[in-house]
Amino acid sequence: ILQLRLKVAPDGRVKDCVVQSSPGSSLFGSESCKRIRRAARYAPAVDLQGEAVEGFAQISVTFARYN
């Protein structure tokens, strides 16, 4: 299981990605972070006034090989 912690900017883009655990080499986790930063978009967190603010997300990804 690959576990990532993402920092999400107020515009919903992934600002930072930290590999918390990786099932393989460190390259596997860093490449996953690179792709997520490039492609993922989130609904931003909002404060009490309804304004978009920086937030965090934690995701777990399970990879399986099918033959």
PDB file of N, CA and C in Angstrom:
ATOM      1  N   ILE A   1       0.857  -1.181   0.000  1.00  0.00           N
ATOM      2  CA  ILE A   1       0.000   0.000   0.000  1.00  0.00           C
ATOM      3  C   ILE A   1       0.898   1.237   0.000  1.00  0.00           C
ATOM      4  N   LEU A   2       0.616   2.126  -0.931  1.00  0.00           N
ATOM      5  CA  LEU A   2       1.309   3.404  -1.010  1.00  0.00           C
ATOM      6  C   LEU A   2       0.486   4.427  -0.232  1.00  0.00           C
ATOM      7  N   GLN A   3       1.108   5.103   0.717  1.00  0.00           N
ATOM      8  CA  GLN A   3       0.406   6.119   1.503  1.00  0.00           C
ATOM      9  C   GLN A   3       1.059   7.472   1.267  1.00  0.00           C
ATOM     10  N   LEU A   4       0.222   8.449   0.896  1.00  0.00           N
ATOM     11  CA  LEU A   4       0.695   9.791   0.573  1.00  0.00           C
ATOM     12  C   LEU A   4      -0.049  10.825   1.393  1.00  0.00           C
ATOM     13  N   ARG A   5       0.657  11.869   1.778  1.00  0.00           N
ATOM     14  CA  ARG A   5       0.038  13.025   2.439  1.00  0.00           C
ATOM     15  C   ARG A   5       0.179  14.188   1.470  1.00  0.00           C
ATOM     16  N   LEU A   6      -0.959  14.786   1.124  1.00  0.00           N
ATOM     17  CA  LEU A   6      -0.988  15.861   0.141  1.00  0.00           C
ATOM     18  C   LEU A   6      -1.342  17.186   0.796  1.00  0.00           C
ATOM     19  N   LYS A   7      -0.663  18.240   0.390  1.00  0.00           N
ATOM     20  CA  LYS A   7      -1.034  19.595   0.781  1.00  0.00           C
ATOM     21  C   LYS A   7      -1.776  20.179  -0.410  1.00  0.00           C
ATOM     22  N   VAL A   8      -3.018  20.598  -0.179  1.00  0.00           N
ATOM     23  CA  VAL A   8      -3.873  21.093  -1.249  1.00  0.00           C
ATOM     24  C   VAL A   8      -4.018  22.608  -1.123  1.00  0.00           C
ATOM     25  N   ALA A   9      -3.674  23.307  -2.189  1.00  0.00           N
ATOM     26  CA  ALA A   9      -3.745  24.770  -2.222  1.00  0.00           C
ATOM     27  C   ALA A   9      -5.208  25.224  -2.300  1.00  0.00           C
ATOM     28  N   PRO A  10      -5.466  26.483  -2.008  1.00  0.00           N
ATOM     29  CA  PRO A  10      -6.839  27.005  -2.088  1.00  0.00           C
ATOM     30  C   PRO A  10      -7.481  26.866  -3.470  1.00  0.00           C
ATOM     31  N   ASP A  11      -6.673  26.749  -4.521  1.00  0.00           N
ATOM     32  CA  ASP A  11      -7.247  26.563  -5.862  1.00  0.00           C
ATOM     33  C   ASP A  11      -7.512  25.090  -6.185  1.00  0.00           C
ATOM     34  N   GLY A  12      -7.265  24.173  -5.224  1.00  0.00           N
ATOM     35  CA  GLY A  12      -7.554  22.758  -5.404  1.00  0.00           C
ATOM     36  C   GLY A  12      -6.413  21.953  -5.983  1.00  0.00           C
ATOM     37  N   ARG A  13      -5.323  22.609  -6.336  1.00  0.00           N
ATOM     38  CA  ARG A  13      -4.167  21.886  -6.881  1.00  0.00           C
ATOM     39  C   ARG A  13      -3.303  21.334  -5.747  1.00  0.00           C
ATOM     40  N   VAL A  14      -2.647  20.214  -6.015  1.00  0.00           N
ATOM     41  CA  VAL A  14      -1.753  19.612  -5.028  1.00  0.00           C
ATOM     42  C   VAL A  14      -0.458  20.407  -5.007  1.00  0.00           C
ATOM     43  N   LYS A  15      -0.189  21.011  -3.857  1.00  0.00           N
ATOM     44  CA  LYS A  15       0.978  21.883  -3.678  1.00  0.00           C
ATOM     45  C   LYS A  15       2.208  21.099  -3.232  1.00  0.00           C
ATOM     46  N   ASP A  16       1.983  20.028  -2.461  1.00  0.00           N
ATOM     47  CA  ASP A  16       3.089  19.230  -1.955  1.00  0.00           C
ATOM     48  C   ASP A  16       2.600  17.811  -1.739  1.00  0.00           C
ATOM     49  N   CYS A  17       3.501  16.872  -1.857  1.00  0.00           N
ATOM     50  CA  CYS A  17       3.179  15.454  -1.673  1.00  0.00           C
ATOM     51  C   CYS A  17       4.326  14.808  -0.909  1.00  0.00           C
ATOM     52  N   VAL A  18       3.993  14.093   0.143  1.00  0.00           N
ATOM     53  CA  VAL A  18       4.991  13.401   0.955  1.00  0.00           C
ATOM     54  C   VAL A  18       4.641  11.922   0.986  1.00  0.00           C
ATOM     55  N   VAL A  19       5.602  11.089   0.653  1.00  0.00           N
ATOM     56  CA  VAL A  19       5.408   9.642   0.715  1.00  0.00           C
ATOM     57  C   VAL A  19       5.554   9.218   2.173  1.00  0.00           C
ATOM     58  N   GLN A  20       4.485   8.658   2.721  1.00  0.00           N
ATOM     59  CA  GLN A  20       4.545   8.198   4.109  1.00  0.00           C
ATOM     60  C   GLN A  20       4.933   6.722   4.190  1.00  0.00           C
ATOM     61  N   SER A  21       4.547   5.938   3.201  1.00  0.00           N
ATOM     62  CA  SER A  21       5.027   4.558   3.094  1.00  0.00           C
ATOM     63  C   SER A  21       4.869   4.127   1.643  1.00  0.00           C
ATOM     64  N   SER A  22       5.773   3.264   1.213  1.00  0.00           N
ATOM     65  CA  SER A  22       5.782   2.823  -0.178  1.00  0.00           C
ATOM     66  C   SER A  22       6.034   1.324  -0.213  1.00  0.00           C
ATOM     67  N   PRO A  23       5.337   0.607  -1.095  1.00  0.00           N
ATOM     68  CA  PRO A  23       5.526  -0.841  -1.164  1.00  0.00           C
ATOM     69  C   PRO A  23       6.809  -1.255  -1.877  1.00  0.00           C
ATOM     70  N   GLY A  24       7.453  -0.312  -2.530  1.00  0.00           N
ATOM     71  CA  GLY A  24       8.654  -0.653  -3.290  1.00  0.00           C
ATOM     72  C   GLY A  24       9.755   0.352  -3.041  1.00  0.00           C
ATOM     73  N   SER A  25      10.474   0.670  -4.087  1.00  0.00           N
ATOM     74  CA  SER A  25      11.590   1.602  -3.962  1.00  0.00           C
ATOM     75  C   SER A  25      11.085   3.024  -3.737  1.00  0.00           C
ATOM     76  N   SER A  26      11.964   3.903  -3.292  1.00  0.00           N
ATOM     77  CA  SER A  26      11.589   5.303  -3.078  1.00  0.00           C
ATOM     78  C   SER A  26      11.226   5.975  -4.394  1.00  0.00           C
ATOM     79  N   LEU A  27      11.781   5.485  -5.495  1.00  0.00           N
ATOM     80  CA  LEU A  27      11.454   6.018  -6.816  1.00  0.00           C
ATOM     81  C   LEU A  27       9.979   5.818  -7.134  1.00  0.00           C
ATOM     82  N   PHE A  28       9.419   4.698  -6.720  1.00  0.00           N
ATOM     83  CA  PHE A  28       8.003   4.403  -6.937  1.00  0.00           C
ATOM     84  C   PHE A  28       7.128   5.477  -6.283  1.00  0.00           C
ATOM     85  N   GLY A  29       7.408   5.810  -5.039  1.00  0.00           N
ATOM     86  CA  GLY A  29       6.628   6.829  -4.331  1.00  0.00           C
ATOM     87  C   GLY A  29       6.828   8.208  -4.910  1.00  0.00           C
ATOM     88  N   SER A  30       8.059   8.567  -5.233  1.00  0.00           N
ATOM     89  CA  SER A  30       8.317   9.911  -5.760  1.00  0.00           C
ATOM     90  C   SER A  30       7.696  10.096  -7.139  1.00  0.00           C
ATOM     91  N   GLU A  31       7.694   9.057  -7.961  1.00  0.00           N
ATOM     92  CA  GLU A  31       7.055   9.136  -9.283  1.00  0.00           C
ATOM     93  C   GLU A  31       5.540   9.276  -9.127  1.00  0.00           C
ATOM     94  N   SER A  32       4.973   8.578  -8.163  1.00  0.00           N
ATOM     95  CA  SER A  32       3.537   8.711  -7.893  1.00  0.00           C
ATOM     96  C   SER A  32       3.204  10.133  -7.473  1.00  0.00           C
ATOM     97  N   CYS A  33       4.027  10.712  -6.605  1.00  0.00           N
ATOM     98  CA  CYS A  33       3.809  12.101  -6.172  1.00  0.00           C
ATOM     99  C   CYS A  33       3.883  13.055  -7.362  1.00  0.00           C
ATOM    100  N   LYS A  34       4.851  12.847  -8.226  1.00  0.00           N
ATOM    101  CA  LYS A  34       5.005  13.726  -9.381  1.00  0.00           C
ATOM    102  C   LYS A  34       3.737  13.709 -10.250  1.00  0.00           C
ATOM    103  N   ARG A  35       3.203  12.532 -10.481  1.00  0.00           N
ATOM    104  CA  ARG A  35       2.009  12.402 -11.321  1.00  0.00           C
ATOM    105  C   ARG A  35       0.775  12.989 -10.632  1.00  0.00           C
ATOM    106  N   ILE A  36       0.671  12.795  -9.334  1.00  0.00           N
ATOM    107  CA  ILE A  36      -0.474  13.347  -8.603  1.00  0.00           C
ATOM    108  C   ILE A  36      -0.418  14.865  -8.583  1.00  0.00           C
ATOM    109  N   ARG A  37       0.764  15.434  -8.356  1.00  0.00           N
ATOM    110  CA  ARG A  37       0.890  16.904  -8.372  1.00  0.00           C
ATOM    111  C   ARG A  37       0.477  17.472  -9.723  1.00  0.00           C
ATOM    112  N   ARG A  38       0.798  16.758 -10.783  1.00  0.00           N
ATOM    113  CA  ARG A  38       0.500  17.236 -12.123  1.00  0.00           C
ATOM    114  C   ARG A  38      -0.991  17.117 -12.466  1.00  0.00           C
ATOM    115  N   ALA A  39      -1.648  16.046 -12.039  1.00  0.00           N
ATOM    116  CA  ALA A  39      -2.989  15.744 -12.539  1.00  0.00           C
ATOM    117  C   ALA A  39      -4.139  15.914 -11.549  1.00  0.00           C
ATOM    118  N   ALA A  40      -3.895  15.721 -10.259  1.00  0.00           N
ATOM    119  CA  ALA A  40      -5.000  15.699  -9.288  1.00  0.00           C
ATOM    120  C   ALA A  40      -5.538  17.094  -8.993  1.00  0.00           C
ATOM    121  N   ARG A  41      -6.852  17.180  -8.856  1.00  0.00           N
ATOM    122  CA  ARG A  41      -7.526  18.411  -8.448  1.00  0.00           C
ATOM    123  C   ARG A  41      -8.545  18.049  -7.364  1.00  0.00           C
ATOM    124  N   TYR A  42      -8.573  18.875  -6.342  1.00  0.00           N
ATOM    125  CA  TYR A  42      -9.478  18.653  -5.217  1.00  0.00           C
ATOM    126  C   TYR A  42     -10.393  19.850  -5.032  1.00  0.00           C
ATOM    127  N   ALA A  43     -11.540  19.606  -4.435  1.00  0.00           N
ATOM    128  CA  ALA A  43     -12.359  20.712  -3.949  1.00  0.00           C
ATOM    129  C   ALA A  43     -11.598  21.263  -2.746  1.00  0.00           C
ATOM    130  N   PRO A  44     -11.330  22.564  -2.703  1.00  0.00           N
ATOM    131  CA  PRO A  44     -10.524  23.101  -1.606  1.00  0.00           C
ATOM    132  C   PRO A  44     -11.266  23.068  -0.266  1.00  0.00           C
ATOM    133  N   ALA A  45     -10.489  23.043   0.794  1.00  0.00           N
ATOM    134  CA  ALA A  45     -11.051  23.203   2.128  1.00  0.00           C
ATOM    135  C   ALA A  45     -11.553  24.644   2.249  1.00  0.00           C
ATOM    136  N   VAL A  46     -12.530  24.866   3.126  1.00  0.00           N
ATOM    137  CA  VAL A  46     -13.043  26.227   3.328  1.00  0.00           C
ATOM    138  C   VAL A  46     -13.021  26.564   4.809  1.00  0.00           C
ATOM    139  N   ASP A  47     -12.837  27.845   5.098  1.00  0.00           N
ATOM    140  CA  ASP A  47     -12.843  28.287   6.490  1.00  0.00           C
ATOM    141  C   ASP A  47     -14.274  28.620   6.910  1.00  0.00           C
ATOM    142  N   LEU A  48     -14.435  29.147   8.112  1.00  0.00           N
ATOM    143  CA  LEU A  48     -15.775  29.447   8.639  1.00  0.00           C
ATOM    144  C   LEU A  48     -16.521  30.506   7.826  1.00  0.00           C
ATOM    145  N   GLN A  49     -15.784  31.330   7.103  1.00  0.00           N
ATOM    146  CA  GLN A  49     -16.408  32.354   6.263  1.00  0.00           C
ATOM    147  C   GLN A  49     -16.688  31.835   4.846  1.00  0.00           C
ATOM    148  N   GLY A  50     -16.363  30.583   4.602  1.00  0.00           N
ATOM    149  CA  GLY A  50     -16.598  29.992   3.290  1.00  0.00           C
ATOM    150  C   GLY A  50     -15.513  30.270   2.273  1.00  0.00           C
ATOM    151  N   GLU A  51     -14.383  30.830   2.725  1.00  0.00           N
ATOM    152  CA  GLU A  51     -13.268  31.127   1.826  1.00  0.00           C
ATOM    153  C   GLU A  51     -12.384  29.890   1.662  1.00  0.00           C
ATOM    154  N   ALA A  52     -11.910  29.673   0.454  1.00  0.00           N
ATOM    155  CA  ALA A  52     -11.009  28.540   0.190  1.00  0.00           C
ATOM    156  C   ALA A  52      -9.687  28.743   0.930  1.00  0.00           C
ATOM    157  N   VAL A  53      -9.212  27.694   1.571  1.00  0.00           N
ATOM    158  CA  VAL A  53      -7.954  27.732   2.322  1.00  0.00           C
ATOM    159  C   VAL A  53      -7.136  26.482   1.998  1.00  0.00           C
ATOM    160  N   GLU A  54      -5.876  26.517   2.366  1.00  0.00           N
ATOM    161  CA  GLU A  54      -5.004  25.366   2.213  1.00  0.00           C
ATOM    162  C   GLU A  54      -5.495  24.234   3.110  1.00  0.00           C
ATOM    163  N   GLY A  55      -5.386  23.013   2.624  1.00  0.00           N
ATOM    164  CA  GLY A  55      -5.818  21.869   3.411  1.00  0.00           C
ATOM    165  C   GLY A  55      -4.919  20.679   3.146  1.00  0.00           C
ATOM    166  N   PHE A  56      -5.236  19.568   3.758  1.00  0.00           N
ATOM    167  CA  PHE A  56      -4.441  18.355   3.614  1.00  0.00           C
ATOM    168  C   PHE A  56      -5.351  17.185   3.282  1.00  0.00           C
ATOM    169  N   ALA A  57      -4.789  16.224   2.566  1.00  0.00           N
ATOM    170  CA  ALA A  57      -5.491  14.968   2.280  1.00  0.00           C
ATOM    171  C   ALA A  57      -4.490  13.843   2.456  1.00  0.00           C
ATOM    172  N   GLN A  58      -4.974  12.733   2.940  1.00  0.00           N
ATOM    173  CA  GLN A  58      -4.130  11.551   3.042  1.00  0.00           C
ATOM    174  C   GLN A  58      -4.789  10.481   2.190  1.00  0.00           C
ATOM    175  N   ILE A  59      -4.004   9.865   1.308  1.00  0.00           N
ATOM    176  CA  ILE A  59      -4.562   8.837   0.447  1.00  0.00           C
ATOM    177  C   ILE A  59      -3.728   7.572   0.546  1.00  0.00           C
ATOM    178  N   SER A  60      -4.411   6.451   0.381  1.00  0.00           N
ATOM    179  CA  SER A  60      -3.768   5.146   0.327  1.00  0.00           C
ATOM    180  C   SER A  60      -4.135   4.515  -1.006  1.00  0.00           C
ATOM    181  N   VAL A  61      -3.144   3.959  -1.674  1.00  0.00           N
ATOM    182  CA  VAL A  61      -3.359   3.343  -2.974  1.00  0.00           C
ATOM    183  C   VAL A  61      -2.837   1.917  -2.905  1.00  0.00           C
ATOM    184  N   THR A  62      -3.682   0.992  -3.309  1.00  0.00           N
ATOM    185  CA  THR A  62      -3.286  -0.416  -3.354  1.00  0.00           C
ATOM    186  C   THR A  62      -3.095  -0.802  -4.820  1.00  0.00           C
ATOM    187  N   PHE A  63      -1.944  -1.351  -5.126  1.00  0.00           N
ATOM    188  CA  PHE A  63      -1.642  -1.781  -6.484  1.00  0.00           C
ATOM    189  C   PHE A  63      -1.731  -3.298  -6.537  1.00  0.00           C
ATOM    190  N   ALA A  64      -2.289  -3.787  -7.638  1.00  0.00           N
ATOM    191  CA  ALA A  64      -2.378  -5.229  -7.832  1.00  0.00           C
ATOM    192  C   ALA A  64      -1.932  -5.579  -9.242  1.00  0.00           C
ATOM    193  N   ARG A  65      -1.340  -6.715  -9.393  1.00  0.00           N
ATOM    194  CA  ARG A  65      -0.914  -7.201 -10.698  1.00  0.00           C
ATOM    195  C   ARG A  65      -1.889  -8.273 -11.143  1.00  0.00           C
ATOM    196  N   TYR A  66      -2.430  -8.091 -12.335  1.00  0.00           N
ATOM    197  CA  TYR A  66      -3.348  -9.070 -12.900  1.00  0.00           C
ATOM    198  C   TYR A  66      -2.687  -9.725 -14.100  1.00  0.00           C
ATOM    199  N   ASN A  67      -2.795 -11.017 -14.182  1.00  0.00           N
ATOM    200  CA  ASN A  67      -2.207 -11.753 -15.312  1.00  0.00           C
ATOM    201  C   ASN A  67      -3.283 -12.181 -16.278  1.00  0.00           C
TER     202      ASN A  67
END
